[in-house]
Short mmCIF file of C-alpha atoms (C1' of nucleotides) in Angstrom, two decimals:
data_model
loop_
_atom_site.label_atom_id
_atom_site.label_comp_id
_atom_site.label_asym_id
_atom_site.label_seq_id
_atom_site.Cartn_x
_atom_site.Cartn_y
_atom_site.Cartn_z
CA UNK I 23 0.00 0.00 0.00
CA UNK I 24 1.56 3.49 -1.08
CA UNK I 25 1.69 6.19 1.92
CA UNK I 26 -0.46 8.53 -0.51
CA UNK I 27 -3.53 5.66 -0.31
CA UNK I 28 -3.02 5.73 3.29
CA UNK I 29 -3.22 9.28 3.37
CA UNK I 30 -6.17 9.04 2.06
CA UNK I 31 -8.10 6.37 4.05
CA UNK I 32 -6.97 8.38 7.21
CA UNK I 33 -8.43 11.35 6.33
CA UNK I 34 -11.35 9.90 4.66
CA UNK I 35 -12.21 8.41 8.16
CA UNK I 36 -11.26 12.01 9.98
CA UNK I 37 -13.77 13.37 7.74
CA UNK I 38 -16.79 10.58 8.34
CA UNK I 39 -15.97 11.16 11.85
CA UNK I 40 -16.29 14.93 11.95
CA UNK I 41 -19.31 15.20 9.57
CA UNK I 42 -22.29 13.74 9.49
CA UNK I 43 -23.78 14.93 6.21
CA UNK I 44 -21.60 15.11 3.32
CA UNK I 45 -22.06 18.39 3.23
CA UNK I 46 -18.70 19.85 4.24
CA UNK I 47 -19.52 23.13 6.19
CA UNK I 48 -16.72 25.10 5.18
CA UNK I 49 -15.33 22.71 2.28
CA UNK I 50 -13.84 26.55 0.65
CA UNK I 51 -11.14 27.17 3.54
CA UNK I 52 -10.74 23.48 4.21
CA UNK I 53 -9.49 23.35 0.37
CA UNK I 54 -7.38 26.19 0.86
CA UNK I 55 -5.36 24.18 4.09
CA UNK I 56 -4.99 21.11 2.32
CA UNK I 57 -3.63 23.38 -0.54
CA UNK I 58 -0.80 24.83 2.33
CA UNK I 59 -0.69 21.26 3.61
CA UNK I 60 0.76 19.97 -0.26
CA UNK I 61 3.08 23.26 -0.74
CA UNK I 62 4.25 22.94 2.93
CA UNK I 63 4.88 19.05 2.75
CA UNK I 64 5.64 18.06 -1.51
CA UNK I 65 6.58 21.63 -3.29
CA UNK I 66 4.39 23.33 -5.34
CA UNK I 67 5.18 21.06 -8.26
CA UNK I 68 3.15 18.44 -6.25
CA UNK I 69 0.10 20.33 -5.86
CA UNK I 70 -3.10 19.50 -8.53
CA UNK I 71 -6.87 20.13 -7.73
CA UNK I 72 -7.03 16.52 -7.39
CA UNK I 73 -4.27 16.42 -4.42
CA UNK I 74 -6.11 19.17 -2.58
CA UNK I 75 -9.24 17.07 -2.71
CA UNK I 76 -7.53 13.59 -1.65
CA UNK I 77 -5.99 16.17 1.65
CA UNK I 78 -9.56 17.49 2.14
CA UNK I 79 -10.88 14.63 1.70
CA UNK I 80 -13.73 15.44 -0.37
CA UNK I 81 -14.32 14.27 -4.47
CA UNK I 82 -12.09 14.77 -7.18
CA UNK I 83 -14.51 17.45 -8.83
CA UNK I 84 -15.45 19.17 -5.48
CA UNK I 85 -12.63 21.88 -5.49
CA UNK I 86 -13.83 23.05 -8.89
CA UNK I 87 -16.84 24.21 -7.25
CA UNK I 88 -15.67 26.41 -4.84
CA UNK I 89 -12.41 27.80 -6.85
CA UNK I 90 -12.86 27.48 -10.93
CA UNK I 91 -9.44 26.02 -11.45
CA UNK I 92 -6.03 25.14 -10.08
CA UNK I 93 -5.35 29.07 -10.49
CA UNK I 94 -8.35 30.06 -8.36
CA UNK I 95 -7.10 27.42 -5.93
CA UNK I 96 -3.64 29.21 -5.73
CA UNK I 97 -4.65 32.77 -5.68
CA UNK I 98 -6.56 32.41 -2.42
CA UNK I 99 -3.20 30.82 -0.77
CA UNK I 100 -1.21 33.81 -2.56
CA UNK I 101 -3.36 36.49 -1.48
CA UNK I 102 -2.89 34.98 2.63
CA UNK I 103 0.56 33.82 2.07
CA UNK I 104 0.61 38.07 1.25
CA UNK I 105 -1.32 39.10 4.18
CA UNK I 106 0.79 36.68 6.27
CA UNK I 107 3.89 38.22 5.13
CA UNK I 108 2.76 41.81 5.60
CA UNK I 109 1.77 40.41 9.59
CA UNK I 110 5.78 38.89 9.58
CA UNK I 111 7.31 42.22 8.48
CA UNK I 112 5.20 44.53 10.54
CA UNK I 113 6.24 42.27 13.81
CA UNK I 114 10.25 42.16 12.63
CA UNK I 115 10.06 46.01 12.34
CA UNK I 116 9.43 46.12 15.83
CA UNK I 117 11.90 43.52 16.68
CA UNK I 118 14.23 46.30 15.80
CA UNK I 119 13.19 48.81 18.38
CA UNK I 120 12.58 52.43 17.54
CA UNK I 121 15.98 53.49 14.73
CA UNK I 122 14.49 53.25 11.78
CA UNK I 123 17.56 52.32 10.46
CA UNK I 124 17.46 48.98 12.58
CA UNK I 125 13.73 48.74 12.31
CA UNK I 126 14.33 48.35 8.35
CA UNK I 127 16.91 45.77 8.25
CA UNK I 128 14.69 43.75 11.33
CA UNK I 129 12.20 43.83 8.60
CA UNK I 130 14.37 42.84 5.50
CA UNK I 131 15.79 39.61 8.07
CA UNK I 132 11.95 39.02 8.53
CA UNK I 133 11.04 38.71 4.67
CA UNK I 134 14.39 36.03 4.68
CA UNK I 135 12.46 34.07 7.78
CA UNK I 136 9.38 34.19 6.21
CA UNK I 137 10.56 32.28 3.25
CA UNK I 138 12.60 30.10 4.96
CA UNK I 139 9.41 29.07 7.11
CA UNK I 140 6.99 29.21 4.36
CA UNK I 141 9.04 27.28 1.22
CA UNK I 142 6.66 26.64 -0.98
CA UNK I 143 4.48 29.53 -0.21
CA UNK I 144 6.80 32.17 -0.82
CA UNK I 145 7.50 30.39 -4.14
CA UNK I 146 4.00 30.57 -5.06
CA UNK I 147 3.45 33.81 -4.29
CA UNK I 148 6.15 34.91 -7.20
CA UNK I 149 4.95 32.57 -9.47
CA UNK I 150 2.33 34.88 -11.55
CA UNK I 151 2.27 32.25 -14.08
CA UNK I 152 0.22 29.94 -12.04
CA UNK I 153 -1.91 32.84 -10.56
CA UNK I 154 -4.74 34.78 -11.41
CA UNK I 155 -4.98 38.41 -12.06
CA UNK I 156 -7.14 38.94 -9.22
CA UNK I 157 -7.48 42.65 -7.57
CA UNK I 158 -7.36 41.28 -4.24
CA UNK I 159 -3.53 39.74 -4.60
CA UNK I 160 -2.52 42.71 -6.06
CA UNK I 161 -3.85 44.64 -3.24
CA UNK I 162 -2.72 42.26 -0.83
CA UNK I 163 1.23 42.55 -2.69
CA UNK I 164 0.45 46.16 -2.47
CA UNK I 165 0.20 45.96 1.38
CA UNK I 166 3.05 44.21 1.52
CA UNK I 167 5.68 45.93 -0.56
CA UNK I 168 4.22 49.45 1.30
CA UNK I 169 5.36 47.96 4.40
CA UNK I 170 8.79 47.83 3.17
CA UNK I 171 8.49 51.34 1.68
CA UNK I 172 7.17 53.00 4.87
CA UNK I 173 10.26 51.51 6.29
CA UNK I 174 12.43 52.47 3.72
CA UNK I 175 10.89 56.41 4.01
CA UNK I 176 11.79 56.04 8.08
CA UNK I 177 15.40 55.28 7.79
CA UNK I 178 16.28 58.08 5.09
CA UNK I 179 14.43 60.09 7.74
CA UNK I 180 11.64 61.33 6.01
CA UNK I 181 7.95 61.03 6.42
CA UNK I 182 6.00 57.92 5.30
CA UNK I 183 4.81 58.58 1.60
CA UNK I 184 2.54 56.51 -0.80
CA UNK I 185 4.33 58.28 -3.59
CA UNK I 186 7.95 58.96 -2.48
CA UNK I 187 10.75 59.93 -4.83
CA UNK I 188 13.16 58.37 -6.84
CA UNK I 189 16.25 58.31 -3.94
CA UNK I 190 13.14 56.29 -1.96
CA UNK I 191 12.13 54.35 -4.85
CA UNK I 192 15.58 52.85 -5.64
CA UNK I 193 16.36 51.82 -2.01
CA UNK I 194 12.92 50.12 -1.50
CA UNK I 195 14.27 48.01 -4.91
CA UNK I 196 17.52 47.16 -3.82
CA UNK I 197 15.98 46.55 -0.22
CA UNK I 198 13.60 44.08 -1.53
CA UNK I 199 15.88 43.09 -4.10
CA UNK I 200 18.70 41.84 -1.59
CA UNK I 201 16.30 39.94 0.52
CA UNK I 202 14.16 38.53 -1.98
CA UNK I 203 16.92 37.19 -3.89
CA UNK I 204 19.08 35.81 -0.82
CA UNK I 205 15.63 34.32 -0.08
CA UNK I 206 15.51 32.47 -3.42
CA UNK I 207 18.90 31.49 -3.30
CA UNK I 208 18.88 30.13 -0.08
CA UNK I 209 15.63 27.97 -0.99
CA UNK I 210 16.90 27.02 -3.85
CA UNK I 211 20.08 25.22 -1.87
CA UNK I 212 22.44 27.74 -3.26
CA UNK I 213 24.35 28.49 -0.47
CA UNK I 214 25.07 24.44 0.56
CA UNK I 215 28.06 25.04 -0.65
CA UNK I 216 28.87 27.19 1.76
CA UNK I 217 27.03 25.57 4.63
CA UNK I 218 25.67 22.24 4.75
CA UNK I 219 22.25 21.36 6.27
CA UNK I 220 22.71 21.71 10.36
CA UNK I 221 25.30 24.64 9.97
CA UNK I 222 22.52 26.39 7.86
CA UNK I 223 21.33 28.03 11.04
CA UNK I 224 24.86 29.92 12.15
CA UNK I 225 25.01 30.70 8.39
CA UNK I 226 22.17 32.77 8.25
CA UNK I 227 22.13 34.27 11.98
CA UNK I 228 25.99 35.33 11.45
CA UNK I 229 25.53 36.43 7.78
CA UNK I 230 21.60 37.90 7.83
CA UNK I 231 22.48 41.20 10.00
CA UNK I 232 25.80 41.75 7.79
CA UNK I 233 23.76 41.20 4.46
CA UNK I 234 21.34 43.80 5.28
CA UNK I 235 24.30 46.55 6.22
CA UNK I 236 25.49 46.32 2.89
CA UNK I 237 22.76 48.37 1.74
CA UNK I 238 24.28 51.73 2.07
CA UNK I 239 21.07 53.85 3.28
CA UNK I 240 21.54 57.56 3.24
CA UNK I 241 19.85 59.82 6.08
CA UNK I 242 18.48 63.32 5.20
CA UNK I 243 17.80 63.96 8.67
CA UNK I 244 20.04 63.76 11.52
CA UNK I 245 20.41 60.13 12.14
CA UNK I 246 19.32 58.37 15.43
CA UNK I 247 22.63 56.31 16.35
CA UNK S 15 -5.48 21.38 -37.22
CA UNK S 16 -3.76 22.67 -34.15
CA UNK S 17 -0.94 24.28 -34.41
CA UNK S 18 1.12 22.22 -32.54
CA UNK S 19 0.53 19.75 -35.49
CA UNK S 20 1.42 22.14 -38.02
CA UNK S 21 4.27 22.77 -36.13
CA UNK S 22 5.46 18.82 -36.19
CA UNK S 23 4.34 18.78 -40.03
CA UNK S 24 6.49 21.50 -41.04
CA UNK S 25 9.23 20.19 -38.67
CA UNK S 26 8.88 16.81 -39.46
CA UNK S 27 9.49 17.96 -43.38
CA UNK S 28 12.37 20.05 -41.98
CA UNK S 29 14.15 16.97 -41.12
CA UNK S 30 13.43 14.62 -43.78
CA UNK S 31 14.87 17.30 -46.43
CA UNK S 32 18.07 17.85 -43.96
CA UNK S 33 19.29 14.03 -43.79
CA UNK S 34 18.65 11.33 -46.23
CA UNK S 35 18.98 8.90 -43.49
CA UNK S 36 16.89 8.45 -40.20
CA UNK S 37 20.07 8.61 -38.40
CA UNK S 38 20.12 12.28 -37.48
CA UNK S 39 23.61 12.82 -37.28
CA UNK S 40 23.76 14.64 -33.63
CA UNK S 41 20.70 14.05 -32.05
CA UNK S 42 22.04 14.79 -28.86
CA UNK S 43 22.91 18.42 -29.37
CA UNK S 44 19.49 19.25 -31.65
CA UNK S 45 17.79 17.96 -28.58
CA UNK S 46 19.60 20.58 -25.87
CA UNK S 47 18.93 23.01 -29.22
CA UNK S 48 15.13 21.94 -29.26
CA UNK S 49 14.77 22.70 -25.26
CA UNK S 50 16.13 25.47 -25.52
CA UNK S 51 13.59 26.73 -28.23
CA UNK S 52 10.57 25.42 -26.14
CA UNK S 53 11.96 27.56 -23.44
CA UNK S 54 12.64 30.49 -24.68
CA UNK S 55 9.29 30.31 -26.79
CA UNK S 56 6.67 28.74 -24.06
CA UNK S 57 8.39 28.42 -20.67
CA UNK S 58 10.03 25.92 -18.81
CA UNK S 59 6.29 24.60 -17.79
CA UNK S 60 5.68 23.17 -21.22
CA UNK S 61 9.07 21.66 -21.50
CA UNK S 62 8.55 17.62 -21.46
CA UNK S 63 10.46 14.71 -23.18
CA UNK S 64 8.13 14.93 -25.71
CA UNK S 65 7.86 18.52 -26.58
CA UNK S 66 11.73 18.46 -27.38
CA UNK S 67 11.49 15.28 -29.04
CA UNK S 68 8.48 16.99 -31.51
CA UNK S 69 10.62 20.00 -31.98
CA UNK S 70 13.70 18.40 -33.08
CA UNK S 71 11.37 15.99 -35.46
CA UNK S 72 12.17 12.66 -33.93
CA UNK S 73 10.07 9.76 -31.63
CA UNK S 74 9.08 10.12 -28.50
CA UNK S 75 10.95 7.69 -26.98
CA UNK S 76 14.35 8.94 -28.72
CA UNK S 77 15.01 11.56 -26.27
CA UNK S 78 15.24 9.02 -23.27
CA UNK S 79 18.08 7.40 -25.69
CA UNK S 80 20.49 10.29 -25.31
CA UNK S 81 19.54 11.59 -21.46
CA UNK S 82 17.81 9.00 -19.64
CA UNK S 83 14.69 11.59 -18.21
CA UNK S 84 14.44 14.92 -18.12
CA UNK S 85 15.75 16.26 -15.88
CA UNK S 86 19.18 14.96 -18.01
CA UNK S 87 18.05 16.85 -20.94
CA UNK S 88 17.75 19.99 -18.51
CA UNK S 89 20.83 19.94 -16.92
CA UNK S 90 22.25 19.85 -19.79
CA UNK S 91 20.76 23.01 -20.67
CA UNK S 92 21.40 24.76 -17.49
CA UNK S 93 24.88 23.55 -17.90
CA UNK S 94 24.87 25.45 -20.70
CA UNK S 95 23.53 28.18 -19.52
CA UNK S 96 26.34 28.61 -16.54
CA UNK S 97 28.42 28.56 -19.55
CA UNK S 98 27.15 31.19 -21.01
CA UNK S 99 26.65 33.33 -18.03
CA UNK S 100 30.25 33.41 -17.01
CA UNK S 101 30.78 34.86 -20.63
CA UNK S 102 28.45 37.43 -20.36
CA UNK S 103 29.68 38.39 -16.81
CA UNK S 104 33.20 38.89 -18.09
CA UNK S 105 32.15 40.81 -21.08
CA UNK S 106 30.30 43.03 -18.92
CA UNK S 107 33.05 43.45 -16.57
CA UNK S 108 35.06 44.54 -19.18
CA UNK S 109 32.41 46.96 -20.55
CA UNK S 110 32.88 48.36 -16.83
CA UNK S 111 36.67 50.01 -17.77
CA UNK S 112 39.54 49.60 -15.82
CA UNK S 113 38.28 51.26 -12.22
CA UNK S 114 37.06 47.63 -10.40
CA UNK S 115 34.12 49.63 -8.94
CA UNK S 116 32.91 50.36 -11.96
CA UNK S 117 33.38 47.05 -13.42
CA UNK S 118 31.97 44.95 -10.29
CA UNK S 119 28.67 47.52 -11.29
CA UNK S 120 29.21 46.52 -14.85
CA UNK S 121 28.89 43.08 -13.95
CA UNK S 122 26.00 43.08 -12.11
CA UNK S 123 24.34 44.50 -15.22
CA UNK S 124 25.46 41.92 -16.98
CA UNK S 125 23.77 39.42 -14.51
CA UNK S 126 20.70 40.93 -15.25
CA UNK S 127 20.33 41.76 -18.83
CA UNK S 128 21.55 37.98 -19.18
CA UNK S 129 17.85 36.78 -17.16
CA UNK S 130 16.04 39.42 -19.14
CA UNK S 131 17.59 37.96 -22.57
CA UNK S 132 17.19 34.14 -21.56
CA UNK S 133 13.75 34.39 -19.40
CA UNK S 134 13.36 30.44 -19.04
CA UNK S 135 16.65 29.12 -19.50
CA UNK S 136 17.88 31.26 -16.08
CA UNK S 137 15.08 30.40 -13.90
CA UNK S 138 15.71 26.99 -14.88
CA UNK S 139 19.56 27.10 -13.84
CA UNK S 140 17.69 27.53 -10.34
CA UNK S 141 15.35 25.12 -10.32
CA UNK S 142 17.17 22.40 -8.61
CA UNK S 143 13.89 20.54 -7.74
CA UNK S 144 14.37 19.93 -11.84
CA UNK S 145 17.72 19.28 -12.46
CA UNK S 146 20.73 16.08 -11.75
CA UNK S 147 23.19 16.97 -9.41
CA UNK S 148 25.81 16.54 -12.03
CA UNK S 149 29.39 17.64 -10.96
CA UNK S 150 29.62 18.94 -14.58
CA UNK S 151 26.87 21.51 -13.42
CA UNK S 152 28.26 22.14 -10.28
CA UNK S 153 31.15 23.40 -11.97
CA UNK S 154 29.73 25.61 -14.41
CA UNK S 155 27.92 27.21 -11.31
CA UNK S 156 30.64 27.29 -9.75
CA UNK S 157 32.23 29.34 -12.53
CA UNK S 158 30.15 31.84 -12.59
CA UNK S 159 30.16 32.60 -8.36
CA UNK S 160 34.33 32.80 -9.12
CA UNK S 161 33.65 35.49 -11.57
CA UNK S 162 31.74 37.63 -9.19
CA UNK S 163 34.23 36.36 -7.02
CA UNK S 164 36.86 38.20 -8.36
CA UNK S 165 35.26 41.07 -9.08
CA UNK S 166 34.48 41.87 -5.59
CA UNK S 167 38.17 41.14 -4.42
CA UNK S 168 39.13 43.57 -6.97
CA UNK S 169 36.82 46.09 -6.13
CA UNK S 170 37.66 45.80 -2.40
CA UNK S 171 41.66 46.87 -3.58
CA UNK S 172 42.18 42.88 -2.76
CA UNK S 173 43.66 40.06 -5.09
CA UNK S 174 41.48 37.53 -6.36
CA UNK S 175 41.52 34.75 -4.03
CA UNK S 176 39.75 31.64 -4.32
CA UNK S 177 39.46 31.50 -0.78
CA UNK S 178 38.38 35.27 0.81
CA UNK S 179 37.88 35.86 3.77
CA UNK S 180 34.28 36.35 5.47
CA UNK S 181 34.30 40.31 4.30
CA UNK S 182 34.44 39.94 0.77
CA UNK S 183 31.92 36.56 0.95
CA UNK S 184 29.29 39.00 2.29
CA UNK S 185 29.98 41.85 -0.31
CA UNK S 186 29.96 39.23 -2.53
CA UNK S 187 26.48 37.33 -1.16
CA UNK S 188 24.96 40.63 -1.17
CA UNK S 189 25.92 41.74 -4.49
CA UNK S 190 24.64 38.24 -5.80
CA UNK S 191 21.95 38.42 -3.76
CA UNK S 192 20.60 42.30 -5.23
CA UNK S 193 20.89 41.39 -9.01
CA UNK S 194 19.61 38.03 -8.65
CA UNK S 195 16.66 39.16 -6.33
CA UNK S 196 16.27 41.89 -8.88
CA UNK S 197 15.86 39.56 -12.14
CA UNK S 198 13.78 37.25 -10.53
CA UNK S 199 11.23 39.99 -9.30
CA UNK S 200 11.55 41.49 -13.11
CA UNK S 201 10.87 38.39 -14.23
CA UNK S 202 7.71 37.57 -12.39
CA UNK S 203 6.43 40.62 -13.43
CA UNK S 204 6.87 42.60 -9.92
CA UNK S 205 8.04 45.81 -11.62
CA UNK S 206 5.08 46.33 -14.13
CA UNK S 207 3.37 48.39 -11.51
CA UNK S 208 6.21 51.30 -12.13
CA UNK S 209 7.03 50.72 -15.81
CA UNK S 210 4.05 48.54 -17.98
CA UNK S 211 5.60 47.05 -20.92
CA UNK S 212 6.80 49.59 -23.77
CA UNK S 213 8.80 51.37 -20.89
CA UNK S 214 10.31 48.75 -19.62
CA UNK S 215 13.54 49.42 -20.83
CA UNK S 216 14.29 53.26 -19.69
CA UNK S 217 13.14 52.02 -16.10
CA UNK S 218 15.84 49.42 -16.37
CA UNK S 219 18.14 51.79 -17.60
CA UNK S 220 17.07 54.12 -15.04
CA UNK S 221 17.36 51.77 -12.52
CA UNK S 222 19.93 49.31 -12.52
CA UNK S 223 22.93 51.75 -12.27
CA UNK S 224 21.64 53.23 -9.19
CA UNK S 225 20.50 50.08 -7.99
CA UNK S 226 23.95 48.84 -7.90
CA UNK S 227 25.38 51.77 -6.43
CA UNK S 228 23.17 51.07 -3.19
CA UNK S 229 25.68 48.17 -2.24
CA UNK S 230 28.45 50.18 -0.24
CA UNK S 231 31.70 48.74 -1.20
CA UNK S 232 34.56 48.91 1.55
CA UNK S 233 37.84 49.55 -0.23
CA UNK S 234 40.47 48.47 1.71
CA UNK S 235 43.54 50.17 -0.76
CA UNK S 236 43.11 53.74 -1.59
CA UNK S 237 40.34 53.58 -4.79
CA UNK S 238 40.96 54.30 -8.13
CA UNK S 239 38.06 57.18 -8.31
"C1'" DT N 7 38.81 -4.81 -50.99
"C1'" DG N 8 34.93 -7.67 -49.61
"C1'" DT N 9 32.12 -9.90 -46.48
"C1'" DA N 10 29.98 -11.18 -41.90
"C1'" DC N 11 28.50 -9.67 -37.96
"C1'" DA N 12 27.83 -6.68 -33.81
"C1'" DT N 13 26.45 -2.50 -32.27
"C1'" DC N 14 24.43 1.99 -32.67
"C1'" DA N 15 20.60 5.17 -33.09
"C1'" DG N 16 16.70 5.52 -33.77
"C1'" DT N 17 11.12 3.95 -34.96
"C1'" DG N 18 6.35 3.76 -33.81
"C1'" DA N 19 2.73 1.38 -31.56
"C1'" DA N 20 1.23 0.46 -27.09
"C1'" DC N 21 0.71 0.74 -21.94
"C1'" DG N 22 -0.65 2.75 -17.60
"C1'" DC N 23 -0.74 7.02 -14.98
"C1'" DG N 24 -2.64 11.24 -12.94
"C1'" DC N 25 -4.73 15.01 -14.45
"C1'" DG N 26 -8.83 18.45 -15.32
"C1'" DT N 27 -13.39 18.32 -16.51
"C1'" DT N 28 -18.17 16.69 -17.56
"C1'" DC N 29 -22.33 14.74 -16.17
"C1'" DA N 30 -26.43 12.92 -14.17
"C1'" DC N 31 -27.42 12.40 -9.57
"C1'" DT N 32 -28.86 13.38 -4.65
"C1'" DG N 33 -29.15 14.38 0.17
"C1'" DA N 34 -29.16 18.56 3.01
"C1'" DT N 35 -30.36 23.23 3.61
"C1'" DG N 36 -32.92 27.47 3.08
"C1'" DT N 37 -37.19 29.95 1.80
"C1'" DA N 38 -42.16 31.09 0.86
"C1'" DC N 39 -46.46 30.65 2.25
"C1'" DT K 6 -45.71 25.24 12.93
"C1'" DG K 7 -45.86 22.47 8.76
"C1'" DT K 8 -45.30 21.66 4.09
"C1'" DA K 9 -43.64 22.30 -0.80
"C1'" DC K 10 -40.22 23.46 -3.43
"C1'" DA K 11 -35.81 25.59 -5.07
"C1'" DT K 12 -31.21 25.81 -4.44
"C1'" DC K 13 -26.88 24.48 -2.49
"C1'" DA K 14 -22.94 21.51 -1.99
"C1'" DG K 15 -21.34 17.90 -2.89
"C1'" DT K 16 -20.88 12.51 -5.19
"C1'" DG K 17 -18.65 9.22 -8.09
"C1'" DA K 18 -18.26 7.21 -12.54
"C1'" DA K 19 -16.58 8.37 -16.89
"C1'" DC K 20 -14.03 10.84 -20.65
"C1'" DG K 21 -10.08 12.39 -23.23
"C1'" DC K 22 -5.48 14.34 -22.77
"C1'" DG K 23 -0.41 14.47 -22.68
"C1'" DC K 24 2.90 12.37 -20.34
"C1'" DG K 25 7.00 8.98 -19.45
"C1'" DT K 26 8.24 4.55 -20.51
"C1'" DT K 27 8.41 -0.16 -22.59
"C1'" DC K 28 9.06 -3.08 -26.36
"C1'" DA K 29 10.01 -5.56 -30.48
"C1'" DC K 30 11.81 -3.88 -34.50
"C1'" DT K 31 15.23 -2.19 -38.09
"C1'" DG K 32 18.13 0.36 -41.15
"C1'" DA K 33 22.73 2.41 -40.90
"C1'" DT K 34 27.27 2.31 -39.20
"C1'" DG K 35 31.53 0.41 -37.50
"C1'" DT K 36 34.73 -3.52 -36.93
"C1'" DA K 37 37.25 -8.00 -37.62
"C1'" DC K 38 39.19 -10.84 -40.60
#
DNA sequence: TGTACATCAGTGAACGCGCGTTCACTGATGTAC
DNA sequence: TGTACATCAGTGAACGCGCGTTCACTGATGTAC
């Protein structure tokens, strides 16, 4: 018997057990935790509509229901894995007490932890190809990336701005560029090389902090330190 | 008729006109040419065995002949594509002059404009999850890190060393770490909420030169500026 | 130089697999009166 | 409060699809003598 068929009959019998009826209750955000369930355990190469079904333990054409496609499916773990992220960066911000300066490179070690703890997730979340143009993940990306510019805005010293300038505009790039791509490095094993599976830990704590001070911010206020 | 037929008709008479013979002469490289083609053209999604095997005009099964599965017909292709990369980085270096500030910047340009020109073929060289861990592509990776390697030892006023010490491997994971983070959100599309399409190209000429100024470079010899 | 034979480099039909999707269906739930 | 009926939220069997892979095969090429 293959672990996936025994996956099954477990959670087949989880689900006679908690329902009476067929009728799922809330068969729409149970779909969307199997879904986390697949990317968290198998990669999102392992996820189908069908897998998400087996998890939730409900028929093969049930999801399609509730979400359209594989796409719809995704979009609605996108759009939380967004708001999830925006929650991660707003708590690391504060991690770094009350310089901006050190409140924005808390939050650039946060985006690197939030990867790290959310693999597959993060993945997803930059994969537009297997997304849907839906207003609500752009909105919820939009939340997101104006967390990091708020934080950006604070450590050049100048007031938070939906529509800063260009000096503002470049650093929130090369912030988010330096964490999101030692992000997808590091998940994509990139760094083995350098340490290998249980040193991974003192890797990233002793090379994180110096990372993020590479990014030469300049103040326009008097700076804080 | 789909296209996709049309396609294998016309590419089916391609071949029969090119070689008298069913032997096809060098299989093995049309095949890493054919990939490539389906890459470029349609993403590394619709790459499978087949697809290659009906762009280059042969069986199904002749693929499997030359590279067992596919991920050996990928890695052979993101073998390739280290290859190439390391050639583009040192051209670009060299576009950067003879100041090593200027050509580490250079470089990282290079990095860059090489995802923008070979989309597929660079996300694939890191998608581990889809390729062998062939010591032939560990090399050509390997390449590549030297030549950014270098360039940050020469930009800090240090020799090239194989073996730096933990200074320049931070310069040098951060540098990696902007351009890469950089191409990958440009690739996925991140950026087309400050330049849609047509204008594109003057934000990336905009940006990239003042992106890559943001990484503050420690010189440790009096600079060249 | 000619011949016999082994090996190479493919063919093309067939198989089973998991997938998304369709379809007729049905038991549970909600609503109107 | 009870009843009739519409709608909701799923079932589960079936379909066709492209995929990787197997298999018996074969024409071309290379090698030994």
């Amino acid at each position: 018997m293959k672990i996936r068929h025994g996956d099954t009959t477990i959670l087949n019998a989880k689900k006679a057990a908690a329902r009476a009826t067929y009728h799922h209750g809330d068969l729409r955000a149970a779909l969307i935790a199997a879904t986390e369930e697949v990317l968290l355990e198998h990669g999102v190469e392992a996820f189908s509509l069908r897998a998400a079904a087996r998890r939730a333990g409900v028929s093969p054409a049930a999801p399609a229901y509730h979400f359209g496609d594989a796409a719809g499916l995704l979009t609605e773990v996108a759009i939380a894995g967004f708001e999830e992220l925006t929650r991660f960066l707003r708590r690391w911000s504060d991690k770094g007490g009350k310089i901006p300066q050190a409140r924005l490179r808390s939050q650039g070690e946060g985006y690197i932890r939030f990867a790290l703890a959310n693999r597959a997730r993060f993945q997803l979340m930059f994969r537009k190809d297997k997304l849907k143009a839906d207003p609500r993940l752009f909105a919820a990306a939009e939340e997101s990336f104006a967390c990091l510019q708020t934080a950006v805005c604070e450590a050049m010293g100048l007031p938070p701005s939906a529509n800063p300038g260009p000096d503002v505009m470049i650093l929130v790039l090369a912030s988010w560029s330096i964490v999101h791509g030692f992000a997808h490095l590091l998940l994509d094993g990139q760094f083995d090389r350098m340490a290998e599976d249980r040193k991974l830990d003192k890797f990233l704590d002793a090379t994180i902090p110096k990372l993020l001070q590479t990014v030469a911010v300049p103040t326009r206020s008097k700076p804080h330190e």
